[in-house]
XYZ file of C-alpha atoms in Angstrom:
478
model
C 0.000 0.000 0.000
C 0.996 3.448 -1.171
C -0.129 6.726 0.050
C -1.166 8.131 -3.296
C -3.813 4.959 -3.757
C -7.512 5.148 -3.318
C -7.466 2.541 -0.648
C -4.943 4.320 1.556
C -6.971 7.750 1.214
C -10.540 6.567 1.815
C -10.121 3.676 3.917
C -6.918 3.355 5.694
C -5.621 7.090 6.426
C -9.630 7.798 7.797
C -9.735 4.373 10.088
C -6.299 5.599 11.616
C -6.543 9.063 12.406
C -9.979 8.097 13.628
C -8.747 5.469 16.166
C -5.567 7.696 16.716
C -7.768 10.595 17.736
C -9.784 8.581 20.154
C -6.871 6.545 22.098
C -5.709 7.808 25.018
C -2.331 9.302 24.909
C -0.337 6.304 26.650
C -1.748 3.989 24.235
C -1.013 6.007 20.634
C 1.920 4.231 20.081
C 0.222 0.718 20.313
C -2.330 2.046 18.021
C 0.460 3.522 15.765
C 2.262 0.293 16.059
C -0.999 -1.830 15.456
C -1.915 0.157 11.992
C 1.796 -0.004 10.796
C 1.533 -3.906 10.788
C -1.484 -4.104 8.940
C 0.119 -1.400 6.655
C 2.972 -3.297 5.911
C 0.957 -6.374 5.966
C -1.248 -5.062 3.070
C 1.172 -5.265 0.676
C 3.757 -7.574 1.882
C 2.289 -10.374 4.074
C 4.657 -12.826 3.754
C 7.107 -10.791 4.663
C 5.785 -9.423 8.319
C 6.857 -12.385 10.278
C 10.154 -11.185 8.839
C 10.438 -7.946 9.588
C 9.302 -8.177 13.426
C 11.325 -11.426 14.067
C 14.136 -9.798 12.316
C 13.297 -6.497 14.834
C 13.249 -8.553 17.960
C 16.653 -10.116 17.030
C 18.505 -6.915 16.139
C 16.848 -5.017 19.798
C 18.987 -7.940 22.029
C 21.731 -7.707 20.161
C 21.767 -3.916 20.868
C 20.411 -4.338 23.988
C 23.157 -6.513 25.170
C 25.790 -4.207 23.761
C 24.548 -1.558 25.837
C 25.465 -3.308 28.780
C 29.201 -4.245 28.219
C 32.141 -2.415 29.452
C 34.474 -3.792 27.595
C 34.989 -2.286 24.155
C 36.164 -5.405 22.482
C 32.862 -6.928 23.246
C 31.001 -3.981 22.494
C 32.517 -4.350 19.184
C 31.541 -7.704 19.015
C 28.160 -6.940 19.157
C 28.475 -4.229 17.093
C 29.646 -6.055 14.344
C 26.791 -9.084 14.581
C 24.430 -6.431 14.417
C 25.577 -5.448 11.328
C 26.552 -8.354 9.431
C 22.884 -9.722 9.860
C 21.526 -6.446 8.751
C 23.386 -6.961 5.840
C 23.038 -10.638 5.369
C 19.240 -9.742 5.042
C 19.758 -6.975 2.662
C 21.979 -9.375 0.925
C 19.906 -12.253 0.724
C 16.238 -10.602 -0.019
C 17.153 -7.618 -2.382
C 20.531 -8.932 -3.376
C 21.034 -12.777 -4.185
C 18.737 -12.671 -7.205
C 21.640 -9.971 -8.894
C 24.406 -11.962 -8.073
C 23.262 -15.324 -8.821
C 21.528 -13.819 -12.789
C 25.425 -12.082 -13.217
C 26.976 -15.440 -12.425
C 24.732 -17.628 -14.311
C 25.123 -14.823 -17.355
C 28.675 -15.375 -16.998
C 28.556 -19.364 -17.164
C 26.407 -19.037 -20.046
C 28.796 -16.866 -21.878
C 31.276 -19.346 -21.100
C 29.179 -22.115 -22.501
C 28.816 -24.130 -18.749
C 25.734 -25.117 -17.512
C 24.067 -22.266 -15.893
C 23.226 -22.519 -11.783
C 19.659 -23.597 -10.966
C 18.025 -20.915 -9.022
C 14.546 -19.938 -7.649
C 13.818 -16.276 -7.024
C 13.694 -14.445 -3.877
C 11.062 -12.182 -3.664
C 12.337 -8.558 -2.643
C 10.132 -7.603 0.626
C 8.971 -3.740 0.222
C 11.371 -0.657 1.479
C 14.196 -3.439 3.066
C 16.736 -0.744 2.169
C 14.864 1.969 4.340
C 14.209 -0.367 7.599
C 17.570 -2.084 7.458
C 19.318 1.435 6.862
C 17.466 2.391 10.141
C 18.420 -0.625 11.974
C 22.520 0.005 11.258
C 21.903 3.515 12.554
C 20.242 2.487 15.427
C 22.995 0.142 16.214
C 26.326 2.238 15.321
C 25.141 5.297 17.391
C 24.102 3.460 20.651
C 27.542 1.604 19.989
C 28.894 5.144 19.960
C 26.576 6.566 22.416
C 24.931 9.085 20.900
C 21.761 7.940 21.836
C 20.457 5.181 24.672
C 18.636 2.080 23.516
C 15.401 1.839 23.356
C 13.177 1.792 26.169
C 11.545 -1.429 25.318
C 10.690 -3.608 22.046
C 7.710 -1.959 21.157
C 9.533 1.063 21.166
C 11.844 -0.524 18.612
C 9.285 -1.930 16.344
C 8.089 1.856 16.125
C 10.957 3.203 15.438
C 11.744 0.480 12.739
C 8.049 0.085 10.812
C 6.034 3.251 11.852
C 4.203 3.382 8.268
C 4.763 6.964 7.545
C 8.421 6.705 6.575
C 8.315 2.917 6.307
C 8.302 2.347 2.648
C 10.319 5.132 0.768
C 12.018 7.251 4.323
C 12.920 10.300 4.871
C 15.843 7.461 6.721
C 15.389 8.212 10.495
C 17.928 8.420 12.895
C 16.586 6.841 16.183
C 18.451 9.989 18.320
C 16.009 12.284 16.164
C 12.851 10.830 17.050
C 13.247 9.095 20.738
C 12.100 11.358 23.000
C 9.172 11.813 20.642
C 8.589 8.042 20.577
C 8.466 8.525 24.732
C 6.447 11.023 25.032
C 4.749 13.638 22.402
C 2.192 16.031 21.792
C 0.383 16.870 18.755
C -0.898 20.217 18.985
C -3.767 21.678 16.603
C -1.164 23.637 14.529
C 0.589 20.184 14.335
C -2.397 18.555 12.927
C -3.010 21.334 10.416
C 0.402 22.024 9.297
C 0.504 18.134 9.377
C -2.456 17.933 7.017
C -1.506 20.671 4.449
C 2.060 19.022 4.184
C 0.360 15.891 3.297
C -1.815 17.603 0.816
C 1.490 19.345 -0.872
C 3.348 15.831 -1.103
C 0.117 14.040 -2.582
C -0.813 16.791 -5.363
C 3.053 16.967 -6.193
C 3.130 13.337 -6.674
C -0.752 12.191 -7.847
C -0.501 15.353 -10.544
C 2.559 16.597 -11.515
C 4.960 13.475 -11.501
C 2.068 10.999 -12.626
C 1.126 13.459 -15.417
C 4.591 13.720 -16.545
C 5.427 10.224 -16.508
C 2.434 9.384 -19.310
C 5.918 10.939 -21.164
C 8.590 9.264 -19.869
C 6.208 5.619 -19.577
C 5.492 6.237 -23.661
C 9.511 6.903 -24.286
C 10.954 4.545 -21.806
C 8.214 2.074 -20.367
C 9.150 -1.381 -19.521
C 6.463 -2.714 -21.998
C 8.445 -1.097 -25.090
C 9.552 -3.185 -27.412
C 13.160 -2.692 -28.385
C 12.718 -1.281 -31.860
C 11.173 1.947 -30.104
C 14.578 2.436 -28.345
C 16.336 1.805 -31.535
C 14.395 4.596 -33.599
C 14.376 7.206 -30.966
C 14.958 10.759 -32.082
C 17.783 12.944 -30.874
C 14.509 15.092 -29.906
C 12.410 12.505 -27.711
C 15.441 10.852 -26.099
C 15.580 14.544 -24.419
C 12.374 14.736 -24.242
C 12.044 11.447 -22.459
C 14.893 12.223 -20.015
C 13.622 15.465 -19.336
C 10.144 13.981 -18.261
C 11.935 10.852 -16.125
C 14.400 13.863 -14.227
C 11.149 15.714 -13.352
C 9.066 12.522 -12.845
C 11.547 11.063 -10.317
C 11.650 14.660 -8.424
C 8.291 15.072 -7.929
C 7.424 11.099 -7.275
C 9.787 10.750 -4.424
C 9.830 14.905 -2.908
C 6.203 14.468 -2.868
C 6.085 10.986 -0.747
C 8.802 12.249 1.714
C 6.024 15.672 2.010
C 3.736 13.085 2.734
C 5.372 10.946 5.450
C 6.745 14.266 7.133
C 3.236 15.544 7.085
C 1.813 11.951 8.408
C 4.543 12.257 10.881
C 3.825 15.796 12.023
C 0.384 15.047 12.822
C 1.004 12.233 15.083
C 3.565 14.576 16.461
C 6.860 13.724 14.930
C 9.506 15.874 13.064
C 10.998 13.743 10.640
C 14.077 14.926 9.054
C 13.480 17.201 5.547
C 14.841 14.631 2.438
C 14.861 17.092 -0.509
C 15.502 21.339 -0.575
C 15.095 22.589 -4.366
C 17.908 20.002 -5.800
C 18.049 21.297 -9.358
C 18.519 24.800 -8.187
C 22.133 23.000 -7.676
C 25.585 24.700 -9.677
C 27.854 21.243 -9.067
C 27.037 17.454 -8.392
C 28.603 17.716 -5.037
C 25.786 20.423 -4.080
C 23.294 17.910 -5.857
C 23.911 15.769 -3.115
C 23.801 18.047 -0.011
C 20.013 18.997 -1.585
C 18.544 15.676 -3.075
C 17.780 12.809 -0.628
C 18.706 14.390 2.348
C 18.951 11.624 4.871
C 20.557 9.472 2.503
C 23.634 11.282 2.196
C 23.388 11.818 5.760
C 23.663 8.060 6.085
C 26.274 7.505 3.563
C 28.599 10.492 5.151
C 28.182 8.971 8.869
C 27.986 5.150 7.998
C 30.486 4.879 5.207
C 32.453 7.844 4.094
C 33.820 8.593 7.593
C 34.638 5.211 8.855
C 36.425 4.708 5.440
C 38.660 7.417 6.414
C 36.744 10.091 5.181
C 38.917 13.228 3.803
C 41.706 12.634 6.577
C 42.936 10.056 4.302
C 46.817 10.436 3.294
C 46.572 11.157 -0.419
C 44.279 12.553 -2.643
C 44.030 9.495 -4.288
C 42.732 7.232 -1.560
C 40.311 10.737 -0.783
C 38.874 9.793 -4.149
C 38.824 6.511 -4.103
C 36.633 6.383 -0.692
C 34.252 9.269 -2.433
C 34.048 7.072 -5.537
C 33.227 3.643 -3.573
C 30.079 5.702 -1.462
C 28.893 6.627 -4.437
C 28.988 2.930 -5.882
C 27.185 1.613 -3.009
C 24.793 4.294 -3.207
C 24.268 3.169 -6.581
C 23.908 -0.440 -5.545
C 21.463 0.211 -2.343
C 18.799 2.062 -5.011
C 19.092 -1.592 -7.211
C 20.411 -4.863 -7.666
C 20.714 -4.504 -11.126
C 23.923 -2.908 -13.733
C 22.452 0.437 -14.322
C 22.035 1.844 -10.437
C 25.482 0.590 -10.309
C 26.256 2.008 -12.731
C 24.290 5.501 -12.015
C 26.259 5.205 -8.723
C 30.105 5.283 -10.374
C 28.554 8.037 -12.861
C 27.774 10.404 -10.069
C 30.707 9.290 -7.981
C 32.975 10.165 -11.260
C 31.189 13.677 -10.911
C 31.631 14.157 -7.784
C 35.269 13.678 -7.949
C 36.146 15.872 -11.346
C 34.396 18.407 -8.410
C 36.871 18.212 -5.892
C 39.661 18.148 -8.857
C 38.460 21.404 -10.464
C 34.841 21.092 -12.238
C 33.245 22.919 -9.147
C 35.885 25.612 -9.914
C 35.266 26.244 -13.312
C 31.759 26.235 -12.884
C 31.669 28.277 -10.486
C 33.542 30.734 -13.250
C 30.965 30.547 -15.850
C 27.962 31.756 -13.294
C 25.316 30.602 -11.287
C 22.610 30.312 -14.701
C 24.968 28.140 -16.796
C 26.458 26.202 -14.309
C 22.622 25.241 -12.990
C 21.569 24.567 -16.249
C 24.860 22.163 -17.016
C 24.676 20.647 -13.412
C 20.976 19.815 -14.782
C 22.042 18.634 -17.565
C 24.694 16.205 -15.559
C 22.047 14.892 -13.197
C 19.260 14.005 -16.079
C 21.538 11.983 -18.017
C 22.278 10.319 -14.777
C 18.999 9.520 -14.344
C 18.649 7.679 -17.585
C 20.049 4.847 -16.184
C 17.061 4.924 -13.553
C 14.585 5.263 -16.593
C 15.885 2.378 -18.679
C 16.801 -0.791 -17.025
C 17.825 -2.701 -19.560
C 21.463 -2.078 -20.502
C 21.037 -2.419 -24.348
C 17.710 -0.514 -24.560
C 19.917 2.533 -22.223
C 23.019 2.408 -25.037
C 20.509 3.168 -27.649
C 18.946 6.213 -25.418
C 22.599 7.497 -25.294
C 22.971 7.378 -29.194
C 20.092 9.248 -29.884
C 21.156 11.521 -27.179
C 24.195 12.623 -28.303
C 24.509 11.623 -31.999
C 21.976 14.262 -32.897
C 20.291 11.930 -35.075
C 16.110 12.539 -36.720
C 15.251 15.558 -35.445
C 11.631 15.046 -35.973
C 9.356 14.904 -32.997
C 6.888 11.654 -33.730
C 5.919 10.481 -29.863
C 4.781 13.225 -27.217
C 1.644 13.297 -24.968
C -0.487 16.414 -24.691
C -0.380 16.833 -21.230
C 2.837 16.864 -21.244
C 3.724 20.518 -22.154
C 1.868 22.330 -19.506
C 2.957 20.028 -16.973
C 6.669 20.000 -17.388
C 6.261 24.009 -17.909
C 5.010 23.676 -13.957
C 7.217 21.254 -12.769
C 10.197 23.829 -14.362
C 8.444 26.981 -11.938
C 8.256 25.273 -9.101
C 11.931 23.335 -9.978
C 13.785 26.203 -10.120
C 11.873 29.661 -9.423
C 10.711 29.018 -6.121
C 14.259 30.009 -5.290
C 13.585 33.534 -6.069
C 13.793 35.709 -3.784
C 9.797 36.975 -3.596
C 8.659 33.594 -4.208
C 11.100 31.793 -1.875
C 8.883 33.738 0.564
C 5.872 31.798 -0.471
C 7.738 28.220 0.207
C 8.528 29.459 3.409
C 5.195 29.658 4.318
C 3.713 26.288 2.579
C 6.846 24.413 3.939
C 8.585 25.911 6.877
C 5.863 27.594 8.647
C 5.483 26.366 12.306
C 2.234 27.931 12.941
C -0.524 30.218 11.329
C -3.146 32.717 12.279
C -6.373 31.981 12.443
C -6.652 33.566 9.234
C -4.139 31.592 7.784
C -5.493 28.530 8.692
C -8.860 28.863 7.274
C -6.964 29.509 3.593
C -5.167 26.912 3.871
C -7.427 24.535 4.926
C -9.938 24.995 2.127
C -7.235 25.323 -0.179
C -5.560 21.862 1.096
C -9.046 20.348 1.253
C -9.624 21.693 -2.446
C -6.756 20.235 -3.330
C -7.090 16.962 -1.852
C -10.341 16.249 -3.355
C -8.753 16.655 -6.523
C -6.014 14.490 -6.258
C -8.703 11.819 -5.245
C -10.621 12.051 -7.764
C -7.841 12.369 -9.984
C -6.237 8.681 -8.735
C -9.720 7.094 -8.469
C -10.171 8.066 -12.199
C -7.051 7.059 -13.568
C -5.453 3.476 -13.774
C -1.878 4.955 -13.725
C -0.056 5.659 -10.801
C 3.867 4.745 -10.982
C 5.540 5.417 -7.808
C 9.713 4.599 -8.543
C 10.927 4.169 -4.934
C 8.460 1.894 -4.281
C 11.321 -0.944 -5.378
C 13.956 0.070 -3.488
């Protein structure tokens, strides 16, 4: 189950904050906790048993390094923790990869290929486990206590607001909100409107848009379409997947911060105006926040970070985040691929692209940063590797310049997704997001706008989804 889905709107969001509203205040995180399951549940039953056994294993583990003295067997602990994180991640979203590039191999080599049934991939593992290695690394390093008991835990790990696509939690942001919080009216207001915000940004603009990038680049599309593309629609097409992708996932993480707001919760802000950005490396401080919070704290630093003793090995450890990064959106070639592409990026920045950018001014070296990141996200678009070599042709090759395959819609749309993209930033309008986004309270006056305009807007976003059989959401695999 997905927010932006008739049955999570009109059945499941209504039941909860219904039930929510009426439990007393000791008992809203068993009523949080109960909903979550059946959230999860929903769309991933098998999978449940999973998750909380998994949970339960992961809190002892903790729970006993908390209580050692010794570092070596705090260590210990440490490191069990985190091998069976992985080992999950490895087994469930992994094994299928590595097992198809093996047999591929074998194949190639004309041996018999290895016999192998496939693993089903349980929904947002990369989120929850992500979670779990936080939770586990910073009571190692004490930046925050262990929970206070399981259920606590289980909260933390499947609360269904930022279960499926994040913002990634750190446990230290939300305890003392897990222990004890208070959702005041403003709260549930500000709450609601955020949640409106997310859900038009993703139900209009990015499904609207990706009737474009589906009719250039859908999974259905038989090869000979990727063969005759235009220099024209290959742009076109990776235009509409850049914009897609921004809208579909800045417009869940609204959501779940919203969800989260109203129950009382500050989640941690994922996205702020990414392709606004003049370099890659600035890319990354804007576009999936908490993920390249994770990578910097997890990985980058305990790799050595930039106190590393040559420049080379500096690159080298920026180069391998990046590849992981990569990997963690996919088991497949292209996100690892998409990873060393922006890792390659990232370090012609720290050798002297941010520089020269930085020369040519801040219009050119947005619109080239822009132009960096969409091509990047071609790989996301196209899975298949052939189909994506062909997309690169047309691309660059500047080859029929005709225009044969565009939808209506998608004009008007990708006009809108450009304002609010890039123009939001100016200075008079950056004034109106500040007060959609980072408002903490409103008048009285205030709040009766924006409630009818929120409630306008979320009937139309209902009626949109009920009417229409296509709703794509692209982190919902990861």
């Amino acid at each position: 189950m997905v927010f932006s889905t008739g049955t999570f709107l009109t059945l499941f969001l209504p039941l909860f904050l219904l039930f929510y509203e009426l439990t007393p205040k000791k008992f809203k995180n068993y009523t949080l906790l109960f909903f979550s399951i059946i959230f999860y549940a929903w769309g991933a039953p098998k999978f449940i048993s999973v998750l909380i056994a998994f949970s339960l294993i992961n809190y002892f583990i903790v729970n006993l390094l908390s209580k050692q003295d010794n570092i070596k067997r705090k260590k210990l602990f440490l490191v069990i923790s985190i091998i069976l994180n992985l080992l999950l991640l490895v087994v469930f979203k992994y094994a299928n990869f590595f097992v198809q590039s093996l047999n591929d191999l074998l194949t190639a080599l004309g041996m018999t290929a290895i016999y192998w049934k496939q693993i089903a991939l349980p929904i947002g593992i990369s989120f929850f486990i992500f979670q779990s290695i936080t939770y586990s690394v910073d009571v190692f390093r004490g930046e925050c206590a262990k929970a206070r008991n399981y259920a606590n835990y289980l909260l933390y790990i499947i609360s269904f607001p930022q279960l499926i696509a994040g913002p990634i939690v750190r446990y230290k942001t939300i305890a003392s909100e897990i222990e004890d919080r208070t959702a005041t009216y403003d709260d549930k207001l500000s709450g609601f409107y955020r949640f409106v915000i997310g859900l038009a940004k993703k139900a209009i603009i990015a499904n609207l848009i990706a009737t474009q990038a589906s009719l250039l680049f859908g999974d259905t599309i038989g090869i000979w379409v990727f063969e005759d593309l235009s220099t024209p629609e290959a742009w076109l097409g990776v235009i509409a997947f850049t914009f897609q992708i921004y809208f579909d996932f800045s417009g869940y993480s609204d959501m779940a911060i919203g969800l989260g707001r109203m129950m009382g919760f500050h989640y941690p802000e994922n996205f702020n105006n990414p392709y606004i950005s003049k370099n890659v490396s600035e890319f990354w401080k804007r576009w999936h926040i908490t993920l390249g919070d994770f990578m910097m704290n997890y990985l980058y630093i305990p790799l050595g970070g930039n106190r590393t003793k040559t420049k080379a090995r500096h690159y080298l450890n920026l180069w391998i985040v990046f590849l992981l990064s990569g990997l963690w959106h996919g088991a497949a070639w292209n996100f690892i691929f998409w990873g060393a592409y922006h890792g390659f990026f990232i370090v012609l920045d720290k050798i002297g692209l941010k520089k020269l950018l930085n020369r040519l001014g801040s219009i050119p070296s947005v619109i080239i940063t822009f132009l960096i990141v969409s091509v990047g996200w071609s790989l996301f678009a196209v899975n298949d590797m052939n189909r994506w070599f062909y997309v690169i042709r047309s691309l660059f090759t500047f080859r029929d310049m005709d225009l044969y395959m565009i939808e209506p819609i998608f004009i008007p749309m990708v006009f809108i997704a450009i304002f609010f993209s890039f123009f939001f930033t100016i200075k008079p309008l950056n004034k109106v997001q500040q007060f959609f986004f980072e408002k903490e309270s409103y008048t009285s006056r205030q709040h009766i706008f924006m409630f009818l305009l929120m409630f306008l807007l979320f009937m139309i976003c209902i009626s949109y989804i009920l009417a229409s059989g296509f709703n794509p959401f692209i982190y919902f695999r990861f």
